Structures are given as C-alpha cells and as structure tokens.
mmCIF file of C-alpha atoms and ligand atoms in Angstrom:
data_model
loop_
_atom_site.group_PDB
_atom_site.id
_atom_site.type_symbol
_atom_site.label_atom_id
_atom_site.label_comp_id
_atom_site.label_asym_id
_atom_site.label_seq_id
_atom_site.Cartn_x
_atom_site.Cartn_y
_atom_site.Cartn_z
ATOM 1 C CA UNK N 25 281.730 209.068 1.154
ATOM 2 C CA UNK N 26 280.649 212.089 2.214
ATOM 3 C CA UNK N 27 279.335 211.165 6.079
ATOM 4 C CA UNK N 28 283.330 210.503 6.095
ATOM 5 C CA UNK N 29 285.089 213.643 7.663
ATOM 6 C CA UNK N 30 288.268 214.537 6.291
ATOM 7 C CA UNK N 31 290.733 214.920 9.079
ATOM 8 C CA UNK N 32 291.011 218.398 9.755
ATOM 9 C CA UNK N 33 295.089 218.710 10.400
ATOM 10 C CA UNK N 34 297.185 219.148 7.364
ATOM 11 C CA UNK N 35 300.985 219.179 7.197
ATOM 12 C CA UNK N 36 301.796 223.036 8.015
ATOM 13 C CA UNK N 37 304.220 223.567 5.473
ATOM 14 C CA UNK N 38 301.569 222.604 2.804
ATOM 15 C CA UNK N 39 302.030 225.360 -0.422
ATOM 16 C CA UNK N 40 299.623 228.227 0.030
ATOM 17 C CA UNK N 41 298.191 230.635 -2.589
ATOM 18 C CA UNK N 42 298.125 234.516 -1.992
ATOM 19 C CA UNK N 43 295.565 234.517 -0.485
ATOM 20 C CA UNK N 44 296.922 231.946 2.181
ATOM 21 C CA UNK N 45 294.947 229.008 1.227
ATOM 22 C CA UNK N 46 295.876 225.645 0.844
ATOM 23 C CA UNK N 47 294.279 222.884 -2.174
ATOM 24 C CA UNK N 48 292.557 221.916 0.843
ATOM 25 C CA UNK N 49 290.791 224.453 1.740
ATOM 26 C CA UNK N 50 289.154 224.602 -2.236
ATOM 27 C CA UNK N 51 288.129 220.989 -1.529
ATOM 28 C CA UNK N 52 284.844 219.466 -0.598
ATOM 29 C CA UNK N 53 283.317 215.909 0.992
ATOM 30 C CA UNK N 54 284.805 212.763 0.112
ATOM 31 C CA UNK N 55 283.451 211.589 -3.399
ATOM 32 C CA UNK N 56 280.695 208.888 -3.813
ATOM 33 C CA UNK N 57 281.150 208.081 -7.370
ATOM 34 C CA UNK N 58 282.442 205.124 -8.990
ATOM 35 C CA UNK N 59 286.268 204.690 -8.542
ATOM 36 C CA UNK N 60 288.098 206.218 -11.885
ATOM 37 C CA UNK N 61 284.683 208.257 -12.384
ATOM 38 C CA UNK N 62 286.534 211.198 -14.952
ATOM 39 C CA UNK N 63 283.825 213.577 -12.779
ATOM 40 C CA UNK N 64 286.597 213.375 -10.019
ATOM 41 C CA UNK N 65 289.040 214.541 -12.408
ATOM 42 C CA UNK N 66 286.865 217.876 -13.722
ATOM 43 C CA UNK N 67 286.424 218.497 -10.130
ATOM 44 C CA UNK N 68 290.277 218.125 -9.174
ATOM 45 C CA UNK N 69 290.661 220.482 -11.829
ATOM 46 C CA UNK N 70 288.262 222.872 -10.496
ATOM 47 C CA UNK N 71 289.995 222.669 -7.121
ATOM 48 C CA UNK N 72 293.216 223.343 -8.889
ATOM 49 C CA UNK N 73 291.637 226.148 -11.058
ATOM 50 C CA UNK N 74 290.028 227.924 -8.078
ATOM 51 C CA UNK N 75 293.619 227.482 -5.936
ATOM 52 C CA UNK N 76 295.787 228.823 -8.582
ATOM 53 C CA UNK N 77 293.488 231.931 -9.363
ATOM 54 C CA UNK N 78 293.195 232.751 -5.479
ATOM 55 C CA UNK N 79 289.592 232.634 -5.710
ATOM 56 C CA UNK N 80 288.279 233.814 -1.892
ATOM 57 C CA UNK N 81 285.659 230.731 -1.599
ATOM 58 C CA UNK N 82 283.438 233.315 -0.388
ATOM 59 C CA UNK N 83 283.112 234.764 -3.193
ATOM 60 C CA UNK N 84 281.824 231.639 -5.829
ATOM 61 C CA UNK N 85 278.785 230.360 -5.913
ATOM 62 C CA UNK N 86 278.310 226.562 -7.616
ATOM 63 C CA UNK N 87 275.109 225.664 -8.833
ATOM 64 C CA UNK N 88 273.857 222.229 -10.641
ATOM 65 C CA UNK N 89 271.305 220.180 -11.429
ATOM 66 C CA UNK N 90 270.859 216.541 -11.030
ATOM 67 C CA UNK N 91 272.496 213.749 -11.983
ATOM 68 C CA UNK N 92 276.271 212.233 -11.011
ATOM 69 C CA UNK N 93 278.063 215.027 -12.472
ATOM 70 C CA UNK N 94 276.030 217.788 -10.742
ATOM 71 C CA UNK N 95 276.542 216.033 -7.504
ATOM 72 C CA UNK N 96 280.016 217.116 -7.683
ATOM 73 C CA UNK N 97 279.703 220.450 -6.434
ATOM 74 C CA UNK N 98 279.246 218.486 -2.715
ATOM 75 C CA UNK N 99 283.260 217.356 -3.774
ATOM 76 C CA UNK N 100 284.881 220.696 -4.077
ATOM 77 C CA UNK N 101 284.820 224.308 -3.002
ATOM 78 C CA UNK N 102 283.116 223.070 0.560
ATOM 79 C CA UNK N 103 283.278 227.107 1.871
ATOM 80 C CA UNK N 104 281.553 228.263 -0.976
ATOM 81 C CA UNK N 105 278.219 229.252 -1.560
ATOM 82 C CA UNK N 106 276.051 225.883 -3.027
ATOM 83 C CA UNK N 107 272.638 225.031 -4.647
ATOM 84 C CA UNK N 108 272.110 221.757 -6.121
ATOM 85 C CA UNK N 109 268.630 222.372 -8.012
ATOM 86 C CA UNK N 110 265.971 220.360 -9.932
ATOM 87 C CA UNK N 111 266.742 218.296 -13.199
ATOM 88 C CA UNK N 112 268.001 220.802 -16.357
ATOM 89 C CA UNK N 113 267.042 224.057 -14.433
ATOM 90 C CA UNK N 114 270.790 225.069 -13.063
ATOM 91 C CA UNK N 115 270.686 227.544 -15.702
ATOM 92 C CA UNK N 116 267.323 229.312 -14.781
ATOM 93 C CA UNK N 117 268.173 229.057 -10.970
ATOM 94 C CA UNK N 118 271.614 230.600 -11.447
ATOM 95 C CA UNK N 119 270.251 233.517 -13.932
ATOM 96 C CA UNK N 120 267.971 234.294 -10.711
ATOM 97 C CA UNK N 121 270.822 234.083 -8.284
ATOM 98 C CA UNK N 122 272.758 236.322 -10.687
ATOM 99 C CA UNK N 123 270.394 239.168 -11.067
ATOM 100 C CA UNK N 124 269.832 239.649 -7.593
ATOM 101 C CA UNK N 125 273.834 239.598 -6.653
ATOM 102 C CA UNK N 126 275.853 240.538 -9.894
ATOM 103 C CA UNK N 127 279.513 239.839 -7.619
ATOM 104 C CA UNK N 128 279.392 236.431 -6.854
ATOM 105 C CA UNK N 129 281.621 234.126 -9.235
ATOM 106 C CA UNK N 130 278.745 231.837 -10.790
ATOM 107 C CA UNK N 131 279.930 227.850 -11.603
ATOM 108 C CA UNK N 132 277.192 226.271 -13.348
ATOM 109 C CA UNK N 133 278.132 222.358 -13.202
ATOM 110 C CA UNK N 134 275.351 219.918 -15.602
ATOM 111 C CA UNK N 135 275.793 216.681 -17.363
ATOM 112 C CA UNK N 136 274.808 215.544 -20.878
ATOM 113 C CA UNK N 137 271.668 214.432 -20.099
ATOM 114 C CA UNK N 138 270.908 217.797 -17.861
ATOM 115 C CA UNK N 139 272.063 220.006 -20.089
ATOM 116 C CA UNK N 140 271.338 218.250 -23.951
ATOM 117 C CA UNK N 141 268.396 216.467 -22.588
ATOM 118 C CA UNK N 142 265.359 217.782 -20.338
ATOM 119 C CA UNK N 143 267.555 221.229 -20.167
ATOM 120 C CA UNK N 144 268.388 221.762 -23.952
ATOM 121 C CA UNK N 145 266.059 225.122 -23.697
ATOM 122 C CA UNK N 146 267.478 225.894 -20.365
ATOM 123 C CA UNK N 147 270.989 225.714 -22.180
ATOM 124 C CA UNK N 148 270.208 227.507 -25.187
ATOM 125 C CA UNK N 149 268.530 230.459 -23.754
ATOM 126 C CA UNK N 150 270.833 231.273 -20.856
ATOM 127 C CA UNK N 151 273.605 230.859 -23.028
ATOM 128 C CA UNK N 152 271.886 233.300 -25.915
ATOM 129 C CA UNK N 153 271.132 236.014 -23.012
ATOM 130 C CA UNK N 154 274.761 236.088 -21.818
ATOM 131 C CA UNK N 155 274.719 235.600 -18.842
ATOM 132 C CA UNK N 156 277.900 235.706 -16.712
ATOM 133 C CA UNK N 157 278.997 232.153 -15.812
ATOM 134 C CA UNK N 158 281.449 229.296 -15.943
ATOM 135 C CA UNK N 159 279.162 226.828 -17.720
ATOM 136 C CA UNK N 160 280.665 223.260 -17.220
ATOM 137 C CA UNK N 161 278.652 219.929 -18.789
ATOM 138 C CA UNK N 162 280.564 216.778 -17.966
ATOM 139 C CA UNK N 163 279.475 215.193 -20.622
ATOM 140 C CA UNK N 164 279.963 211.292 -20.635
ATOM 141 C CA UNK N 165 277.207 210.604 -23.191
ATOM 142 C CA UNK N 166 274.620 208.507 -20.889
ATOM 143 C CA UNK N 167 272.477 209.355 -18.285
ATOM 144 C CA UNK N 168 275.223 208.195 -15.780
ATOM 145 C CA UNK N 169 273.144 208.240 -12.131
ATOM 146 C CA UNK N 170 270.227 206.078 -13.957
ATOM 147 C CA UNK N 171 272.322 203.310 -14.631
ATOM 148 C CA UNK N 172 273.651 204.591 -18.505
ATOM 149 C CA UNK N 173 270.952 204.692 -20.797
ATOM 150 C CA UNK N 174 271.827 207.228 -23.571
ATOM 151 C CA UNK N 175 271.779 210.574 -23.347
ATOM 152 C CA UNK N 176 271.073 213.494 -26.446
ATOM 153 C CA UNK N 177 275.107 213.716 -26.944
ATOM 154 C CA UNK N 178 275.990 209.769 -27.900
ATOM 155 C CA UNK N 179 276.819 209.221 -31.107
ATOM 156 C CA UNK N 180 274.871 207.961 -33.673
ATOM 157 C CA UNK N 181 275.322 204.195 -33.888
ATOM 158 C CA UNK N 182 277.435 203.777 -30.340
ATOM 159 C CA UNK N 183 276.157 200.492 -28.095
ATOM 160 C CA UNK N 184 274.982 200.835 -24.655
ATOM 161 C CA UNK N 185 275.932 198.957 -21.875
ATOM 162 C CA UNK N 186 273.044 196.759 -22.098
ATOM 163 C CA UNK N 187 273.718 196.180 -25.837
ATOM 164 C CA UNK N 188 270.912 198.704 -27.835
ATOM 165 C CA UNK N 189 272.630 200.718 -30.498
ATOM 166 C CA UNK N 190 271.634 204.134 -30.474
ATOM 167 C CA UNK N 191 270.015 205.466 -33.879
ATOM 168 C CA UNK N 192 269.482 209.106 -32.961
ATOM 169 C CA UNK N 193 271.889 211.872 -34.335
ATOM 170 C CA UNK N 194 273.982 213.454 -31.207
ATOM 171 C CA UNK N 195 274.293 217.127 -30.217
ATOM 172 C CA UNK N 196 277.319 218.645 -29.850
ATOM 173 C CA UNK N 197 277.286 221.343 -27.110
ATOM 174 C CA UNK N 198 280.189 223.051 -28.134
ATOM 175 C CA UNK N 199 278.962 224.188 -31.589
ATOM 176 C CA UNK N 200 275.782 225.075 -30.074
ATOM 177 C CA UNK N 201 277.070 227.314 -27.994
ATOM 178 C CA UNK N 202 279.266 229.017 -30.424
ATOM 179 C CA UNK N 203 276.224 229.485 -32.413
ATOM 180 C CA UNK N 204 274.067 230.659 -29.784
ATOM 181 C CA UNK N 205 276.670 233.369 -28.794
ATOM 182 C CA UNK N 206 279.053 231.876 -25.890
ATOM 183 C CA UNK N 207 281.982 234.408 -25.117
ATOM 184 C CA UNK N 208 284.237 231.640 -24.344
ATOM 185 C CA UNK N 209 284.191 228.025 -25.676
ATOM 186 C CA UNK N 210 286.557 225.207 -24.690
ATOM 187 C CA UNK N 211 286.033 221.129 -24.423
ATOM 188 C CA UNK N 212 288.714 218.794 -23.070
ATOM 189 C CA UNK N 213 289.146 215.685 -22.483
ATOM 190 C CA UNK N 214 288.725 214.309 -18.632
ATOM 191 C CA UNK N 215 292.086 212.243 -18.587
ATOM 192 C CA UNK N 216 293.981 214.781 -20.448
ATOM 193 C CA UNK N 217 296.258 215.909 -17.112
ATOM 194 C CA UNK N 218 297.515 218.693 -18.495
ATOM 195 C CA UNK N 219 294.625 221.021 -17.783
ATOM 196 C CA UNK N 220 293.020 218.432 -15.667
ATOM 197 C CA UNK N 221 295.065 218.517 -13.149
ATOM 198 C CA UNK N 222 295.680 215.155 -10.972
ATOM 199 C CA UNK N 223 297.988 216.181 -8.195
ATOM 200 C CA UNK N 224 299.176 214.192 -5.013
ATOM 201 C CA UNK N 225 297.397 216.645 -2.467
ATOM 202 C CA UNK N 226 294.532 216.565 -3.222
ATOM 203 C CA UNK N 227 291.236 213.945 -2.295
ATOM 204 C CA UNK N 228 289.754 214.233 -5.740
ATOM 205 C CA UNK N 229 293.044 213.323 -7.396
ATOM 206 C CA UNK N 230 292.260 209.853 -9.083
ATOM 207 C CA UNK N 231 294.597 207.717 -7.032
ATOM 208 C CA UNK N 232 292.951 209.103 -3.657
ATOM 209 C CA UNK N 233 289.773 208.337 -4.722
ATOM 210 C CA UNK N 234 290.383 205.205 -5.832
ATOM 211 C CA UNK N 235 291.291 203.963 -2.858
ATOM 212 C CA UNK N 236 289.034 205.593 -1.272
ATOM 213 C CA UNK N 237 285.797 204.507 -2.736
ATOM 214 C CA UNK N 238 286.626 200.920 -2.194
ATOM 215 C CA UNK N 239 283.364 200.676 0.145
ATOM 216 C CA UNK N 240 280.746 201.618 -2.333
ATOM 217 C CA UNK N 241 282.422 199.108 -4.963
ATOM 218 C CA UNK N 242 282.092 196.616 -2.745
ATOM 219 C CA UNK N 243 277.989 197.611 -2.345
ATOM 220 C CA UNK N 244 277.261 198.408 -5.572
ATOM 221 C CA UNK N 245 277.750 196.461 -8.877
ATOM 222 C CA UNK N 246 279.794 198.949 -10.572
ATOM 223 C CA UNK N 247 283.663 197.124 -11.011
ATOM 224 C CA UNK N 248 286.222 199.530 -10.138
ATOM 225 C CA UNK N 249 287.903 200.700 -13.060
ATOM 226 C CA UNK N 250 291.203 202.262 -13.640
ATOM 227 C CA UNK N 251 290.442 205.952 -14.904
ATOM 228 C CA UNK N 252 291.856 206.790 -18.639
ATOM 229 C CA UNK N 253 294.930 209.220 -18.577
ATOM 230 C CA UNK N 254 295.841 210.665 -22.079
ATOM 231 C CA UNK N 255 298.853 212.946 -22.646
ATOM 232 C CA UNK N 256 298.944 214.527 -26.212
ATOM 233 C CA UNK N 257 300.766 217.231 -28.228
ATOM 234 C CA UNK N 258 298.847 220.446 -29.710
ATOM 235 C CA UNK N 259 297.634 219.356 -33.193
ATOM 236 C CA UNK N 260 297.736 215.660 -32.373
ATOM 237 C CA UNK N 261 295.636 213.407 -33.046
ATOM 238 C CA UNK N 262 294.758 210.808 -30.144
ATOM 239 C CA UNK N 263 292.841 207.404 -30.146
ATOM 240 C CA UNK N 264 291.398 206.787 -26.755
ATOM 241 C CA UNK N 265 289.724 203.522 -25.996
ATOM 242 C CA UNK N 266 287.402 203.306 -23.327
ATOM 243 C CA UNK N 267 286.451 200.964 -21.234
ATOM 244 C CA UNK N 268 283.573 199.324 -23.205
ATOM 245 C CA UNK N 269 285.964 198.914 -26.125
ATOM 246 C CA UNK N 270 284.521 202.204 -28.069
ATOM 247 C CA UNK N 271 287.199 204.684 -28.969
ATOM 248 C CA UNK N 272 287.146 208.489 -29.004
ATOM 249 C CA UNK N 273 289.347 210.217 -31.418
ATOM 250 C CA UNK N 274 290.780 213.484 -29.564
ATOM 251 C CA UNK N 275 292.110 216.074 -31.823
ATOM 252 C CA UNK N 276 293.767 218.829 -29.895
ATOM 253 C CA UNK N 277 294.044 222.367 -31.792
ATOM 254 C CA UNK N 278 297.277 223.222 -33.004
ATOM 255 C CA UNK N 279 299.761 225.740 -31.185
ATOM 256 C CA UNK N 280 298.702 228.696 -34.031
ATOM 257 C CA UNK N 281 295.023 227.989 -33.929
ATOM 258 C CA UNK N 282 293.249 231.621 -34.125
ATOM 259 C CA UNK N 283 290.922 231.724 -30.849
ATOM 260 C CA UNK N 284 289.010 235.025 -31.757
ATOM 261 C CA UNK N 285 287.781 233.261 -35.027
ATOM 262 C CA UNK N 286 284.614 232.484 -34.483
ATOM 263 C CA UNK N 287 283.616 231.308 -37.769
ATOM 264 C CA UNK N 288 286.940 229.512 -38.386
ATOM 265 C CA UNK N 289 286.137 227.668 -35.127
ATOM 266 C CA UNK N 290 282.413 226.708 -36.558
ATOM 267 C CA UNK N 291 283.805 225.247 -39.849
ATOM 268 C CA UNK N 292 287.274 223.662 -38.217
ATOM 269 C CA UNK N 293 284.741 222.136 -35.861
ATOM 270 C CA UNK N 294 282.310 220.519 -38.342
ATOM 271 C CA UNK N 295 285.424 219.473 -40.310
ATOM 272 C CA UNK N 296 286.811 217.828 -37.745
ATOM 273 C CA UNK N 297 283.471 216.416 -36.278
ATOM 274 C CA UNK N 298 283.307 214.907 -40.482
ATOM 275 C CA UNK N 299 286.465 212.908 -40.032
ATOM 276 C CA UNK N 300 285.020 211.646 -36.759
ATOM 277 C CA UNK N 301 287.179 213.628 -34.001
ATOM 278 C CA UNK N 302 286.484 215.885 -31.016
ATOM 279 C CA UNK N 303 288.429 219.012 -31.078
ATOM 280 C CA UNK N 304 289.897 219.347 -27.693
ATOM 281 C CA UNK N 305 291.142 223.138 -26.461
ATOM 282 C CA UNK N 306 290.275 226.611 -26.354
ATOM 283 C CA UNK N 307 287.787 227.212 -29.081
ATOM 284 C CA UNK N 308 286.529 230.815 -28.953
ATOM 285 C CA UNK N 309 287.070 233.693 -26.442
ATOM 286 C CA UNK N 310 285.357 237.083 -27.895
ATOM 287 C CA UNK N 311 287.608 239.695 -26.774
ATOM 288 C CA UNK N 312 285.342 242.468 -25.475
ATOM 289 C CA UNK N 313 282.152 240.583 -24.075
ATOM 290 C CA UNK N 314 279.029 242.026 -22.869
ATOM 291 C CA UNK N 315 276.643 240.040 -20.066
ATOM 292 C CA UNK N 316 272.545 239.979 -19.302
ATOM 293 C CA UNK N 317 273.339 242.994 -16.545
ATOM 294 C CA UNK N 318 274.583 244.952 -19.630
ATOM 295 C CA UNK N 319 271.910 243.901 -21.901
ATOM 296 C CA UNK N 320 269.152 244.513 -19.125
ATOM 297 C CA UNK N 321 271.110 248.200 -18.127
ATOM 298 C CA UNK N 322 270.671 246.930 -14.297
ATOM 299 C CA UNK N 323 271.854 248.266 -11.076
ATOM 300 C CA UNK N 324 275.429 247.999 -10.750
ATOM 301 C CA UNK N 325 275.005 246.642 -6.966
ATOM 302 C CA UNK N 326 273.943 243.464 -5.869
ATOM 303 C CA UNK N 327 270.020 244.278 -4.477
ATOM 304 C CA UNK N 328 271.150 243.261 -1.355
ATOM 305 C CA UNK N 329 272.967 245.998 -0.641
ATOM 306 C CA UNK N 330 270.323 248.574 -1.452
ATOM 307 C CA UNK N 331 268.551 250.577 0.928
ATOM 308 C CA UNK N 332 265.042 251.135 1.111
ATOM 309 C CA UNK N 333 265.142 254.168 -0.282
ATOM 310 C CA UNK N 334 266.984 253.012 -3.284
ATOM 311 C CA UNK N 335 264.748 249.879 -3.562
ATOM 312 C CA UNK N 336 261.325 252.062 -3.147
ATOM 313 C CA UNK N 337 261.586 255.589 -5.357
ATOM 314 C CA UNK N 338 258.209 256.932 -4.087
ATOM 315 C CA UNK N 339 254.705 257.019 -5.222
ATOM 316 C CA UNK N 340 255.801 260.149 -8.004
ATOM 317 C CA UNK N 341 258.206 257.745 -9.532
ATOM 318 C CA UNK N 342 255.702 255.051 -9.593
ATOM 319 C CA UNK N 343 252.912 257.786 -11.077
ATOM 320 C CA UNK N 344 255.435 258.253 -13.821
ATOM 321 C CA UNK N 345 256.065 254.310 -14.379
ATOM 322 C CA UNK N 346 252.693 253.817 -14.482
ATOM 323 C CA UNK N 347 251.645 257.030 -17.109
ATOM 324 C CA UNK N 348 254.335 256.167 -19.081
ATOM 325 C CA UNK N 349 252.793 252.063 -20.093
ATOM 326 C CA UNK N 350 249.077 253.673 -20.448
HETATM 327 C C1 TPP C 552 262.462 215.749 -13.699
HETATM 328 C C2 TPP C 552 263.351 214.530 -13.591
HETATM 329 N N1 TPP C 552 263.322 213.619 -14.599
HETATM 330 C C3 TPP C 552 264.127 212.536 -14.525
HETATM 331 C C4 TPP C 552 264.939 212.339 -13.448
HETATM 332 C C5 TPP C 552 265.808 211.092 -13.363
HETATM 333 N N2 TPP C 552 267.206 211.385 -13.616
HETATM 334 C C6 TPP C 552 268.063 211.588 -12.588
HETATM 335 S S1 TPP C 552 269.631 211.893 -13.122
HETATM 336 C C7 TPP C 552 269.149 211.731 -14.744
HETATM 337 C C8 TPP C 552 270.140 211.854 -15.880
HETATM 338 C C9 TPP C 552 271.466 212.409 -15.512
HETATM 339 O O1 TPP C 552 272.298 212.373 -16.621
HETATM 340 P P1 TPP C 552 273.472 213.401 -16.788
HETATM 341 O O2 TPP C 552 272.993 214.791 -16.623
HETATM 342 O O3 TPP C 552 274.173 213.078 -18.079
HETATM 343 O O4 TPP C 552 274.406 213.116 -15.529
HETATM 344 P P2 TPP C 552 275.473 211.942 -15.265
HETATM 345 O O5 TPP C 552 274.837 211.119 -14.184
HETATM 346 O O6 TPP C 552 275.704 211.184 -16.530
HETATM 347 O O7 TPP C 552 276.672 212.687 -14.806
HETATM 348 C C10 TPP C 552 267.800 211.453 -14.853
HETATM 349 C C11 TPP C 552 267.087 211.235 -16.123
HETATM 350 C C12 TPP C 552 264.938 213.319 -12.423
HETATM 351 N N3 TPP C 552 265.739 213.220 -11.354
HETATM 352 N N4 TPP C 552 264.136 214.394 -12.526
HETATM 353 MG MG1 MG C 553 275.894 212.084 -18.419
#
C-alpha cells in the first residue's frame, strides 16, 4: 500500500553497487496491485536493472500513462524524477521532457491498452522519430485497472473473464516497432526469472508482495493468485498456462540467433507468430543508432542550462530568421 512506509533501517552490511547504493534505495512505495500481479515482477526487474547498471536515481526520469501497469513507476526508483500523465500520451509528454533536457535517462512505462489502444499513434510516431528512451508496455492483453475487458493486443478468439470471445485480430507491438524503426527490440516473458529478476531483498520480489498485499485482497474481489514462474532454455519452446486456463506458447530465440538482422527478425517473428508462439529475447539492436536530437541538429545542452544570452541571439539574428522564411 503505498500510505505504508517502508521502515527506513536496513541491515548495514546489505550489498552495495559502485555507486554505494543498496536494491533499496532503487525501490519505491509498497505495491497496490493484485498479489502475483507479473507488473511487480517487470518492476523488480527494473529495480534490479537500475542497481546493477549503477544508475545515480538522479539522473532517470520515469514517465507513464494510466492504467495498472503505469502505476508502477510509484513502486520503484522512489528518488527519481516521476510523471504519471494522461491515458496513451507518456510518449508525447516524455518527447517534451526530452527536448528540453537531452541528459536525463528517459523510462517510458505503458500497458496494452495505453500503448495499442487510445495511444497506438502516440506509439507509432515517437517510436518512428527516435526518440531516446527505454520504452516498456506490460502488456497483459486486457485493460487490467477497468476490470479486464480486452485490450488491441488479445488474440483473436481468446475468452474474457466475463465469458465474450474476442473476434478482433491483435497487434503485436514488437513487430511494429521493428517496422517503424526501434533501435532496440526485446519481449519477455514476466515469470521468466532469468531476466526478471525475483530476489529476496527486495519489496517488489513476488513473495514480499504477496504477503504483503493481503489487505487489499481481503477488500477487493480479486482472489490472490500465485504468480506464474517459467524457467526455459534458449531455443525452447515453453507452454505456459495461465490462470484462466488459456496457454501462451513462449519460444525463446536460440543461443546463435543474429540480433543485428533486422529483416531476419521480421520474418522469424511472423513465422513464429504462424505456428502460434511469442518469441521471447533480444530481437534487434541496430548497432550505430541515431535519436530525434540528431535528427532535429539541437543544442547539445539541456535548455536549462543556457544563459540568456545563449537562449536570446539578438534582434540581428532574429532580422535574419525572419528574412530568411519571407
Ligand atoms: C481518456 C481516458 N479514457 C479511458 C480511461 C479509462 N481507463 C483507465 S485505465 C484503462 C486501460 C488500461 O489498460 P492497460 O494500459 O492495458 O493497463 P493495465 O491496467 O492492463 O496494466 C482505461 C481504458 C481513462 N482513464 N482515460
Ligand atoms: Mg493491460
């Protein structure tokens, strides 16, 4: 809950980074989803992430929309900078934030129905401008904080929770954003705990927050469920059933898959997607990538730290400016 305060003393021989900080200084309040929610997974790894890279706090700034999964920026990085914005507009709001300070680590956290759903254009064009973010969508195929009615990214034919099948075709986010020009594309799987990581420390792992949301199971409806762990090999194939019976079939890429392929990615991908799987792993990473500040040939300093001077070049400048659009 977050009006809970986590106690503020911490063992003192708890394993610090190089910068001196401990998992608990990356994490935020106490989560107020539903126990075995696989958001409190993405944002253990996130806390994890941020620890291992010694990532100064400082120095990030989280940004989401609305919906459970972009509450979860209020569950980790509590020191860093934070704006929770309006319904599939993280990505406008952050592009903003970005242009006006360039050094700030942007994580842009969305759901499915954010991101596929009122903020498909939002998603599409920030991605297609480049600009330089961490783009996460925890995507759990329903519209999650409205009580799970489906969202642009469940599959054709799947059953909601109140029974109605879904006849629209899905949208996969991943191939989108391949095709729209992302510089780095991955997708895994929530319970997968090898890059989610799920470790003792920390309040987001799934065993603390199980017990810990015991309260709002006990007010709201929702039955506490255990969350899904999955453990598989590069290449594998793995069945996961969920808790409403459905199953996903995770394939994971193999240990020689060619990252820097972007059209072998596209076609793997739809192959895949044919024989009904979701590739899991590192998709695409484009070697020498370019952002909107390139694109845009701005200022290399955030515009805070201009002067007046720099910020104001005089009327003859502005003479020019103006001659030259007559
Ligand atoms: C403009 C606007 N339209 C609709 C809503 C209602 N609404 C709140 S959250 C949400 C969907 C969230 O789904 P998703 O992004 O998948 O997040 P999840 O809860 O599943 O993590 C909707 C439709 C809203 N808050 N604002
Ligand atoms: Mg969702």
């Amino acid at each position: 809950m977050t009006y809970i305060a986590k106690p503020r003393l911490h063992h003192p021989k708890l394993p610090t980074n190089a910068l001196g900080y401990t998992h608990r200084d990356y994490e935020g309040s106490v989560s107020t989803l539903c126990a075995g929610c696989g958001h409190d997974s993405i944002s253990a790894a996130i806390i994890q992430a941020c620890f291992e890279l010694d990532l100064p706090p400082h120095r990030v700034a989280k940004l989401s929309g609305i919906g459970c999964s972009s509450k979860t920026p209020t569950y980790f990085l509590g020191s860093s900078h934070g704006f929770n914005s309006v319904h599939g507009r993280m990505p406008s709001v952050l592009t903003g934030a970005n242009l006006a300070n360039r050094d700030l680590i942007y994580l842009g956290v969305s759901g499915d129905g954010d991101s596929a759903s009122i903020g498909l254009g939002q998603f599409a064009h920030c991605i297609r401008r480049g600009v330089n973010m961490v783009y996460i969508v925890e995507n759990n195929g329903v519209y999650g904080l409205t009580k799970g009615q489906f969202s642009a990214t469940a599959d054709r034919g799947s059953k909601s929770k109140r029974g109605v099948i879904n006849n629209d075709n899905s949208i996969d986010l991943v191939a989108m954003a391949l095709q729209l020009g992302a510089t780095f594309v991955a997708r895994s799987f929530s319970g997968d705990k090898a890059p989610f990581n799920n470790h003792p420390g920390s309040t987001k792992s799934f065993d603390y927050v199980r017990e810990h949301n015991e309260a709002v199971n006990r007010l709201d409806f929702m039955a506490p469920r255990a969350p899904i762990h999955v453990d598989y090999e590069p290449g594998a194939l793995e069945i996961v059933e969920q808790h409403d019976g459905s199953k996903l079939a995770l394939r994971k890429l193999h240990a020689d898959y060619n990252p820097h392929d972007k059209l072998g990615a596209m076609t793997y991908l739809q192959e895949r997607a044919h024989a009904g799987e979701i590739v899991t792993g590192l998709l695409y990473v484009e070697r020498d990538a370019d952002d909107l500040h390139h694109h845009l040939e701005t200022v290399e300093r955030p515009l805070n730290e201009l002067n007046e001077k720099e910020l104001c070049p005089g009327s003859k400048t502005l003479a020019k400016i103006n001659a030259s659009l007559r």
